[in-house]
Structure formats: structure tokens, C-alpha cells
Coordinates of C-alpha atoms in Angstrom, one line a residue:
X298 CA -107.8 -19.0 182.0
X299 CA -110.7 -20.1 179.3
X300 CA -112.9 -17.0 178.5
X301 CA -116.4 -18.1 177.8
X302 CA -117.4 -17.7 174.4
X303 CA -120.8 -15.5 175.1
X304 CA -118.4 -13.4 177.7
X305 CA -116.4 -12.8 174.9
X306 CA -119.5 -12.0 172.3
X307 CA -120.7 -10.0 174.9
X308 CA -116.9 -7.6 175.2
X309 CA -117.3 -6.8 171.7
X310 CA -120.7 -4.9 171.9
X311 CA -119.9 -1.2 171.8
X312 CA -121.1 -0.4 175.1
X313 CA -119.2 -3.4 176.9
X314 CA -116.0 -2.2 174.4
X315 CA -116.0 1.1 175.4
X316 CA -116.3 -0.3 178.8
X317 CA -113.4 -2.4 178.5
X318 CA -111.0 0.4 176.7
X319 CA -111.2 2.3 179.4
X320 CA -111.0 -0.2 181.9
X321 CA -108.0 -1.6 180.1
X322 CA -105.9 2.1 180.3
X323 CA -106.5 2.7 184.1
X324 CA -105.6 -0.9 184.7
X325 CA -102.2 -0.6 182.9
X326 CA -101.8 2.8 184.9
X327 CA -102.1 0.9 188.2
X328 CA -105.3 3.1 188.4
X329 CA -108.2 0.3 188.8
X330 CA -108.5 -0.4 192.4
X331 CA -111.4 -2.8 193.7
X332 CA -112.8 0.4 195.0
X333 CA -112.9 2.1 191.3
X334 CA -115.9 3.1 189.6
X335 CA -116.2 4.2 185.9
X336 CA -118.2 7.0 184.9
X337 CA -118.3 6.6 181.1
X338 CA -121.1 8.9 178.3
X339 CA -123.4 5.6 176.8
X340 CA -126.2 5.4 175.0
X341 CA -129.3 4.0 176.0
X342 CA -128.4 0.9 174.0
X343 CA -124.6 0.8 175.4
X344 CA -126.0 0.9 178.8
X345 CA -128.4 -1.8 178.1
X346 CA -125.7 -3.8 176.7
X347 CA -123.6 -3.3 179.8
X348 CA -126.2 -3.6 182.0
X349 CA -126.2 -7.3 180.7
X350 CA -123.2 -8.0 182.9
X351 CA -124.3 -6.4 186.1
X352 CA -127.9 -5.9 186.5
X353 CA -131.1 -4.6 185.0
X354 CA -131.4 -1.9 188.2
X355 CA -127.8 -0.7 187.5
X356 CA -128.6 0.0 183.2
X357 CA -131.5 2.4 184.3
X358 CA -130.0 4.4 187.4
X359 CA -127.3 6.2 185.3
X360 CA -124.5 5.7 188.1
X361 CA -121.5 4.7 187.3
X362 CA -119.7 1.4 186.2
X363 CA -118.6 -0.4 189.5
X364 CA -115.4 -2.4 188.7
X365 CA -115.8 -4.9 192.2
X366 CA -119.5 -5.5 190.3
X367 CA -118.2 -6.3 187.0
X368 CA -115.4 -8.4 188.6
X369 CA -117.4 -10.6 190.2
X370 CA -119.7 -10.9 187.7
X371 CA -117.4 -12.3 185.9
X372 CA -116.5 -14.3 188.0
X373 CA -119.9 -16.0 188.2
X374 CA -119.0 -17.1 185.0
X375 CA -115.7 -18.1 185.6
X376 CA -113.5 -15.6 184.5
X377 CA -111.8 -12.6 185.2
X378 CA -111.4 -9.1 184.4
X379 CA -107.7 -9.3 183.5
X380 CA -108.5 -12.9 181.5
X381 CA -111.2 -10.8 179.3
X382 CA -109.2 -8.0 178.2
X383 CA -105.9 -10.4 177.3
X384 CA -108.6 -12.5 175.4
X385 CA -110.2 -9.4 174.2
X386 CA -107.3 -7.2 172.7
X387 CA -103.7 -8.7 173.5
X388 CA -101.5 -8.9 176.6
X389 CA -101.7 -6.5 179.7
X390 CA -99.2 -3.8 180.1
X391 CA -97.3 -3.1 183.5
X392 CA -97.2 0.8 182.7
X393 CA -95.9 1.9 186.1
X394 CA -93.3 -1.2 185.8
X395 CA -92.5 0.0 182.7
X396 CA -91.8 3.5 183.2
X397 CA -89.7 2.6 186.5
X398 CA -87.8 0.5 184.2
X399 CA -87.4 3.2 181.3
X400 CA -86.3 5.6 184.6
X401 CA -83.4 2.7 185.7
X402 CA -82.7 2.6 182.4
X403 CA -82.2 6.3 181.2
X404 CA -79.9 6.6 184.3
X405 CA -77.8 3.7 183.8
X406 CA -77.1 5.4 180.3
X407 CA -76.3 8.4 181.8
X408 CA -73.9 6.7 183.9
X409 CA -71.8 4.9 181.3
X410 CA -71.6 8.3 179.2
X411 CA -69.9 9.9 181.5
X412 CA -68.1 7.0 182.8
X413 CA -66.4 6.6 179.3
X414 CA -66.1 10.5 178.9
X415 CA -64.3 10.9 182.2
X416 CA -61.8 7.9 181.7
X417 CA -61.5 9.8 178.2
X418 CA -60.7 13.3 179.7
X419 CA -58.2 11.4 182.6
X420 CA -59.4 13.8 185.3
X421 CA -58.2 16.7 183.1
X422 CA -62.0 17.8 181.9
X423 CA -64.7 19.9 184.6
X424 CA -67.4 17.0 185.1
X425 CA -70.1 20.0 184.1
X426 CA -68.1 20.5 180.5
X427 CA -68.7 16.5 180.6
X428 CA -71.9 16.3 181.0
X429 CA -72.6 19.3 178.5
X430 CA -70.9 17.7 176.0
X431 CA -73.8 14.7 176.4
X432 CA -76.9 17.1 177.2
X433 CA -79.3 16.6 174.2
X434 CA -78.2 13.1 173.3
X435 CA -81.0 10.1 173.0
X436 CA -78.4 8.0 174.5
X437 CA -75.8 9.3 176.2
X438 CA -73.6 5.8 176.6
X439 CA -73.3 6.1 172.5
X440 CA -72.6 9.8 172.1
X441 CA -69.9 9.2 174.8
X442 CA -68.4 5.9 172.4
X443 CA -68.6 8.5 169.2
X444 CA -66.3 11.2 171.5
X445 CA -63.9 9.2 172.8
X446 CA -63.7 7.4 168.8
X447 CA -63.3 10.8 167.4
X448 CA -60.6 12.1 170.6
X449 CA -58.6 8.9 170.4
X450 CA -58.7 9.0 166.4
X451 CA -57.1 12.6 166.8
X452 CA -54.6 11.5 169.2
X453 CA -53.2 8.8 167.4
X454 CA -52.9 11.1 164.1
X455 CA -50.7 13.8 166.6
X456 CA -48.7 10.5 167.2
X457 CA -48.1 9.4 164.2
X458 CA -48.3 12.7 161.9
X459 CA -47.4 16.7 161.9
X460 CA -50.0 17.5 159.5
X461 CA -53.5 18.9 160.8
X462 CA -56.6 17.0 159.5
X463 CA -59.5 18.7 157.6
X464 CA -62.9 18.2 159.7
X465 CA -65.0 17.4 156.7
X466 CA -62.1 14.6 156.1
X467 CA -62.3 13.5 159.5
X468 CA -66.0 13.3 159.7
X469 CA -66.1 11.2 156.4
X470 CA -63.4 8.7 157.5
X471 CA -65.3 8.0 160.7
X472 CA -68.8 7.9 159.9
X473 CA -69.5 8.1 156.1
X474 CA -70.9 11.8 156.3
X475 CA -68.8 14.8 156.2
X476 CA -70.9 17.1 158.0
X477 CA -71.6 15.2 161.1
X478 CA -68.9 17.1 163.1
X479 CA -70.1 20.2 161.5
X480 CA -71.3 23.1 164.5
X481 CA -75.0 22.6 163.9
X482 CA -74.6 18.8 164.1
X483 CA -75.0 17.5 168.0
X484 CA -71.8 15.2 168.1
X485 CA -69.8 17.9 166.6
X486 CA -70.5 20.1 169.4
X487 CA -69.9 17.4 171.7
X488 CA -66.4 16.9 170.3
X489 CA -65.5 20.8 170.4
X490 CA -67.1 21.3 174.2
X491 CA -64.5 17.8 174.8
X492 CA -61.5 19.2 173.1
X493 CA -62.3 22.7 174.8
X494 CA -62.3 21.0 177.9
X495 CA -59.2 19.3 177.9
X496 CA -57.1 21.9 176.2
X497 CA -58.3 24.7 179.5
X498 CA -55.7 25.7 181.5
X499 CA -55.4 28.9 184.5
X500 CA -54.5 31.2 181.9
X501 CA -57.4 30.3 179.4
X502 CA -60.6 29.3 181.3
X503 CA -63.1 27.4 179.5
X504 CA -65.5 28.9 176.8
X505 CA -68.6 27.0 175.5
X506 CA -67.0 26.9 171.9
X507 CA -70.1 26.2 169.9
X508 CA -71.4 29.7 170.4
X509 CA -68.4 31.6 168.7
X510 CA -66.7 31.0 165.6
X511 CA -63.2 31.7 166.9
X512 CA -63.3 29.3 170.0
X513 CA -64.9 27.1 167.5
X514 CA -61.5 26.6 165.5
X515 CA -59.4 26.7 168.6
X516 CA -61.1 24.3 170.0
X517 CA -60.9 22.0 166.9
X518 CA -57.2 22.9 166.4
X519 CA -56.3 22.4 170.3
X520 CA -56.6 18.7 168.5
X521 CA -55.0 18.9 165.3
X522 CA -58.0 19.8 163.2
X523 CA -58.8 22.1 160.7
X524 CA -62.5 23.4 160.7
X525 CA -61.7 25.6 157.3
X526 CA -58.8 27.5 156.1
X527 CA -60.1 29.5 153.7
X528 CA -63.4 31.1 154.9
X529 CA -61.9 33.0 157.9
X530 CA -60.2 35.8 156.4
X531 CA -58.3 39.1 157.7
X532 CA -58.9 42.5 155.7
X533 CA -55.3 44.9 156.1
X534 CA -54.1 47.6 154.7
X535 CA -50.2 48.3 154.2
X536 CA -49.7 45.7 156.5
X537 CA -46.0 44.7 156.0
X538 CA -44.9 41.3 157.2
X539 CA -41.8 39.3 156.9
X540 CA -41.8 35.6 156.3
X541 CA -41.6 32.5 153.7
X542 CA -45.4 32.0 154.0
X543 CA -48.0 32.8 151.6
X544 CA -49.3 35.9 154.4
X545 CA -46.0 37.7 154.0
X546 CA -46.3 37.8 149.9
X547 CA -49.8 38.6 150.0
X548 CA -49.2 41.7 152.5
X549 CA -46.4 43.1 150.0
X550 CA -49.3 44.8 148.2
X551 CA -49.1 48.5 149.2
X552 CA -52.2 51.0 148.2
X553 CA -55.1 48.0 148.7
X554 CA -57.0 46.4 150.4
X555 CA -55.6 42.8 150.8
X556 CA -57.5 39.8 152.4
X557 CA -55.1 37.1 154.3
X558 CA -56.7 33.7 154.8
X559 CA -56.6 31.4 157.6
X560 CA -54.9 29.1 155.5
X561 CA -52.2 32.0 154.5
X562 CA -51.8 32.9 158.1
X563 CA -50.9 29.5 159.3
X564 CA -47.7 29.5 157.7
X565 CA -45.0 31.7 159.8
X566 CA -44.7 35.1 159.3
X567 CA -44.3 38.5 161.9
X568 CA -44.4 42.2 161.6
X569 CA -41.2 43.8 159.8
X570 CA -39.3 45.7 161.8
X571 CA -39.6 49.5 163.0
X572 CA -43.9 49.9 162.6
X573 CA -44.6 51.2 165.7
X574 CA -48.2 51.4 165.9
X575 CA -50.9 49.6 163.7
X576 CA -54.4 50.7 163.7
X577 CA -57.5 48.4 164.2
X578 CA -61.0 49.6 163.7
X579 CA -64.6 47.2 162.8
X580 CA -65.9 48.7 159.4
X581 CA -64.4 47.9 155.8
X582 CA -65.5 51.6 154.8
X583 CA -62.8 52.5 156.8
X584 CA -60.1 50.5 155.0
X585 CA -61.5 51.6 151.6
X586 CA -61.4 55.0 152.5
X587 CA -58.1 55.1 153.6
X588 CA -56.8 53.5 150.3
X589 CA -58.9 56.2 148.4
X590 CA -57.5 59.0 149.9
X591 CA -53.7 57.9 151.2
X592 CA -53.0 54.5 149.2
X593 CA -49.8 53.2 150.3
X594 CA -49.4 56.5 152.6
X595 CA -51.6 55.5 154.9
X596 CA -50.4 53.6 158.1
X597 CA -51.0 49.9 158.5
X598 CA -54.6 49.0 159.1
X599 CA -56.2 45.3 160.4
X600 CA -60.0 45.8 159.7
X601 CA -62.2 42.8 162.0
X602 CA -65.3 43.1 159.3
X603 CA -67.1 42.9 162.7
X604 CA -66.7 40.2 165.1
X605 CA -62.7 38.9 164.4
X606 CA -62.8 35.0 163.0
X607 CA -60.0 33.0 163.8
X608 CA -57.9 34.5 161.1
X609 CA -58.1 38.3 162.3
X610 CA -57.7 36.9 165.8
X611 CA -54.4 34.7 164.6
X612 CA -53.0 37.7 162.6
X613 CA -53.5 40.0 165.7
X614 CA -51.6 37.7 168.3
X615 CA -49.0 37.1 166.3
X616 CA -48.3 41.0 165.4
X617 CA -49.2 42.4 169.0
X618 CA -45.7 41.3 170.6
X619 CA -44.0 43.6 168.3
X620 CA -45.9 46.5 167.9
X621 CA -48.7 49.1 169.7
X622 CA -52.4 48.1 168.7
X623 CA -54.7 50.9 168.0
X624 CA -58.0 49.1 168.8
X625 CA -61.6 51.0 168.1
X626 CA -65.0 49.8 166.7
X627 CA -68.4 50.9 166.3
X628 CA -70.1 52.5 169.9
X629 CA -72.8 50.1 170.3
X630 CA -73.0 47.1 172.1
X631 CA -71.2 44.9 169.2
X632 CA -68.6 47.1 168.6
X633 CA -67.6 47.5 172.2
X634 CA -67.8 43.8 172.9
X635 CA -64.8 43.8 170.2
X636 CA -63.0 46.4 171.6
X637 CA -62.9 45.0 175.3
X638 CA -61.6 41.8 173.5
X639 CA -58.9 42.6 171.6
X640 CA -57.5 45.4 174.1
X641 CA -56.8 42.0 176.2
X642 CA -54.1 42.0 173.7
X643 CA -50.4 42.8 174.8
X644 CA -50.2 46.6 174.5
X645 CA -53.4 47.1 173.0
X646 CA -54.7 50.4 173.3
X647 CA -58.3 52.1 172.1
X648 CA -58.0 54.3 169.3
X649 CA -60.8 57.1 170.0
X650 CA -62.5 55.0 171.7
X651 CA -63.2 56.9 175.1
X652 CA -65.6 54.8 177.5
X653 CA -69.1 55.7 176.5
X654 CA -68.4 56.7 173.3
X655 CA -71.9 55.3 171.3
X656 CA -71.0 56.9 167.8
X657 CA -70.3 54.9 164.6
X658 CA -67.3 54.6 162.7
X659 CA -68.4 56.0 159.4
X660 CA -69.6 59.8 162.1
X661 CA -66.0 60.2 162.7
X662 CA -63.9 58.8 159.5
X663 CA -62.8 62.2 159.3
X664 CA -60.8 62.2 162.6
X665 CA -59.9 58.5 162.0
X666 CA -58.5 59.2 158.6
X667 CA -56.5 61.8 159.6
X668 CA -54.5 59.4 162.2
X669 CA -54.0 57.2 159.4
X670 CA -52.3 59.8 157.5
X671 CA -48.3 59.4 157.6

């Protein structure tokens, strides 16, 4: 529909143009019924200006703008409404169209992510551990096609190879940046929560593995992957262990401290023969003062350095068949959440560590050395 050229001189005024803004918005909105009135701040002169359109009475009475007078005003001359603002400033917008659409949309999305991430997981993975895995996503139909390239990537490497793969080297080799697995990176997370998932069995119920550094690497490792060898590291103390691995040599050092790396402890290696008890406690103080006063007299000693990584946790399971854990930490909330942990163990038992005890280690290293005395 033509626009008159004088109706269209006559949109561009500032009165008429604030007129028609607003006019335009609530229209979009599906908010302009024939009913509508607009109650708009003008000047004098933007009222005069308006007032051209409707009438000389309605420019001095201050009421509002009444959209069934504009409309057929302009159709007097005509036109419409909807044919003046297209002609004015662009197309018309459906906003309530629009926004049903985006709603379709987002949910059809939704839909196909977890479509492709339960045909991924075969049944085997909790549908809520699913749709975590896809929480947070701008699309969840692509973060599910980045799990299921990573998973099936993985898979076909345990087919085809024994030899773990390094996550920085996976996340390079699949998308050209080595930290987009990493545990602050939102696919990453994804891919741990998935590989969590699917490894949880009866015995070990799912844990959300972003929020702990130890469930972080079992979860990566569940599929042949190596988060870091060489970070996570166990602190002992006359530890001896038998073995061809790199752990066993390390732990032939008597009268030190000795750290023991992930990496180290990943080769095979157990608890000689005939140590009947080995003591666990939280602070490094501990293990230093023991060395101080005993050196190699002192009885074998695993220190956590507070929460136990993955290698402290590794070093702990793979001792605990064979021997009696001594297990204590610090009495505050930390330390007992450690203790309560690794008494789960096989024979784990505290080492002065009666319930309620609040004290730190360093207030009773007295006592605790002289357990560690042989």
C-alpha cells in the first residue's frame, strides 16, 4: 500500500515520531488493540504536530493518543497504520510469533541433545546425569555432537591402543585448543559428568566429578585418559614398596620425606611384606617432624597434604589390602571429612581420632610422634 508523501512528511515530525516509536513497540508486542490509547509526555509543539492527524480539539485537551482515531485518520487518506510504520522505519516484527518460535525452537534443541546423549550412553547413563552434562550449553543439540565426538574418539583408541591419552593431547587433536576439556571449560565438564555416568555401577554410585579433583581423574581415566601425571603427588615417609615401577625406587629412600607422583604410581608396585600397620595423618609438619626426630626409625607414614588427589588416594588402595591404616587428620570440618573418607578403606582404622575430637594435629604431635617411634 502507497503511503502518501505529506503522511509520510508528516511521521517524521518529532511529535508524530515519538508517536509512532511507541506505537511501533506495542504493536510488535501484540499490545495495540483497537481499543488502545497512548498516553505519551509532548510538548506543546509535538502535540500540535500530532494533533494535525486527529483534530484541533484532541491537541488542546491533553488526553491521550487514541489508536482507533489515528487509524482511521489514516485511513481518510488512504493508508494505514501498519503501511506508515513499514514505510516509516522498516518491516513489522511478529514479537509474540517470534518468541513462540524461539520457545519451539529451544525445545527442539533440547530434544536432540539428549536424544544423541542417550543413544551415546545405550541406556547405561541416569537421564538426570544426561541432562547435567548439557545444563549451561547455548545449544544443547551441539554440546551433545562434541560428547559423543569426544566418547566415541576415546572408545576407538581403547580398541585399537593400551596406552592412556593425555587430555591436553586429546583436546588439541579434536578441536585445535588444548584446554577446552580442561575442568573450568563447559564441554570438559560435560565429558567427565558423561564418562562418570557410564562408568557408575552399585558398588560406586555416581559423584558429580567436576567438584573434586580425585573423581575428576577417575572419571577421565574410567576412559582411558590422563588429566595429569605429575601434579598429583603422595608425601611418605619410610614407606617401603616392592615393584619394577618408578614408585618402588623412589620409596627405597629411608630417613626423608619422599614425594611419589601419579605418574610413578601408575606403574605396579605393593607394600613389602611384614609392615603391619602404616600411619596416615593431614599435615606435612607431621612427616617432617617425624624425620627430624626418628629418620628411618620412624614407622611408615602417607601424609594427604589435605584433601588426598588421585595419587594419595591410588597409593592408599593399592596398600590397604595388605596392611592396617592408621587414618587421622586435623578436628575440624576438613579434616574429618578426610577421615570419614579414607576409613571407607579396607581395614582402615582412626589413629587418635575419637568422634568429636576438634584439636589440630600440630596440639598433639607429641602423642603422634611417639606412635611413630619403632
Amino acid at each position: 500500500m502507497n503511503v502518501p508523501a505529506f503522511i509520510v512528511d508528516w511521521a517524521r515530525l518529532p511529535g508524530p515520531s515519538k508517536l509512532l516509536a511507541t506505537a511501533r513497540t506495542k504493536l510488535e508486542a501484540g499490545r495495540l488493540g483497537p481499543r488502545a490509547k497512548l498516553d505519551l509526555e509532548f510538548t506543546p509543539s509535538e502535540r500540535s504536530e500530532v494533533g494535525r492527524m486527529l483534530d484541533a480539539a484532541w491537541a488542546g485537551s491533553g488526553e491521550p493518543v487514541p489508536i482507533a482515531r489515528l487509524r482511521h485518520s489514516l485511513a481518510e487518506h488512504g493508508t494505514t497504520l501498519e503501511a506508515l510504520l513499514t514505510q516509516v522505519s522498516g518491516p513489522l516484527r511478529d514479537l509474540r510469533s517470534e518468541r513462540a518460535q524461539q520457545v519451539t525452537t529451544r525445545q527442539t534443541d533440547r530434544d536432540e541433545g539428549l536424544a544423541t546423549l542417550g543413544a551415546l550412553g545405550a541406556g547405561a547413563v541416569d537421564p538426570a546425569v544426561l541432562q547435567r552434562c548439557l545444563v549451561g550449553a547455548a545449544f544443547w543439540s551441539v554440546r551433545a555432537a562434541d560428547i559423543t565426538r569426544v566418547v566415541q574418539h576415546l572408545d576407538g583408541l581403547a580398541r585399537t591402543r593400551s596406552q592412556p591419552v593425555h587430555l591436553a593431547v586429546l583436546a588439541a587433536s579434536l578441536f585445535g585448543d588444548a584446554h577446552a576439556l580442561d575442568r573450568d571449560a563447559g564441554l570438559g565438564r560435560a565429558v567427565a559428568r558423561f564418562l562418570r555416568g557410564r562408568a557408575t555401577t552399585e558398588d560406586e554410585p555416581y559423584t558429580d566429578p567436576v567438584g573434586d579433583a580425585t573423581a575428576w581423574h577417575a572419571a577421565w581415566e574410567s576412559g582411558g585418559v590422563i588429566c595429569d601425571g605429575v601434579s598429583a603427588r603422595a608425601l611418605v615417609l619410610n614407606l617401603p614398596l616392592t615393584g619394577d615401577g618408578s614408585a618402588a625406587r623412589l620409596a627405597e629412600i629411608r630417613g626423608e620425606p619422599v614425594w611419589l607422583t601419579l605418574r610413578a604410581l601408575r606403574q605396579p608396585f605393593r607394600l613389602a611384606d611384614g609392615i603391619e600397620e602404616v600411619f596416615v595423618c593431614e599435615n606435612p609438619a607431621i612427616v617432617e617432624a617425624a624425620a627430624d626426630r626418628f629418620g628411618a626409625a620412624s614407622r611408615p607414614l602417607v601424609c594427604t597434604f589435605g584433601n588426598p588427589d588421585l595419587a594419595t588416594t591410588t597409593l592408599l588402595q593399592g596398600i590397604a589390602p595388605q596392611t592396617r591404616l592408621r587414618i587421622r587428620a586435623d578436628g575440624d570440618r576438613v579434616g574429618w571429612q578426610i577421615v570419614e573418607r579414607l576409613l571407607r578403606l579396607p581395614g582402615a582404622q582412626p589413629w587418635r581420632m575419637p568422634r568429636g575430637f576438634e584439636r589440630y594435629e600440630e596440639e598433639i604431635i607429641e602423642d603422634l610422634l611417639g606412635d611413630l617411634a619403632l
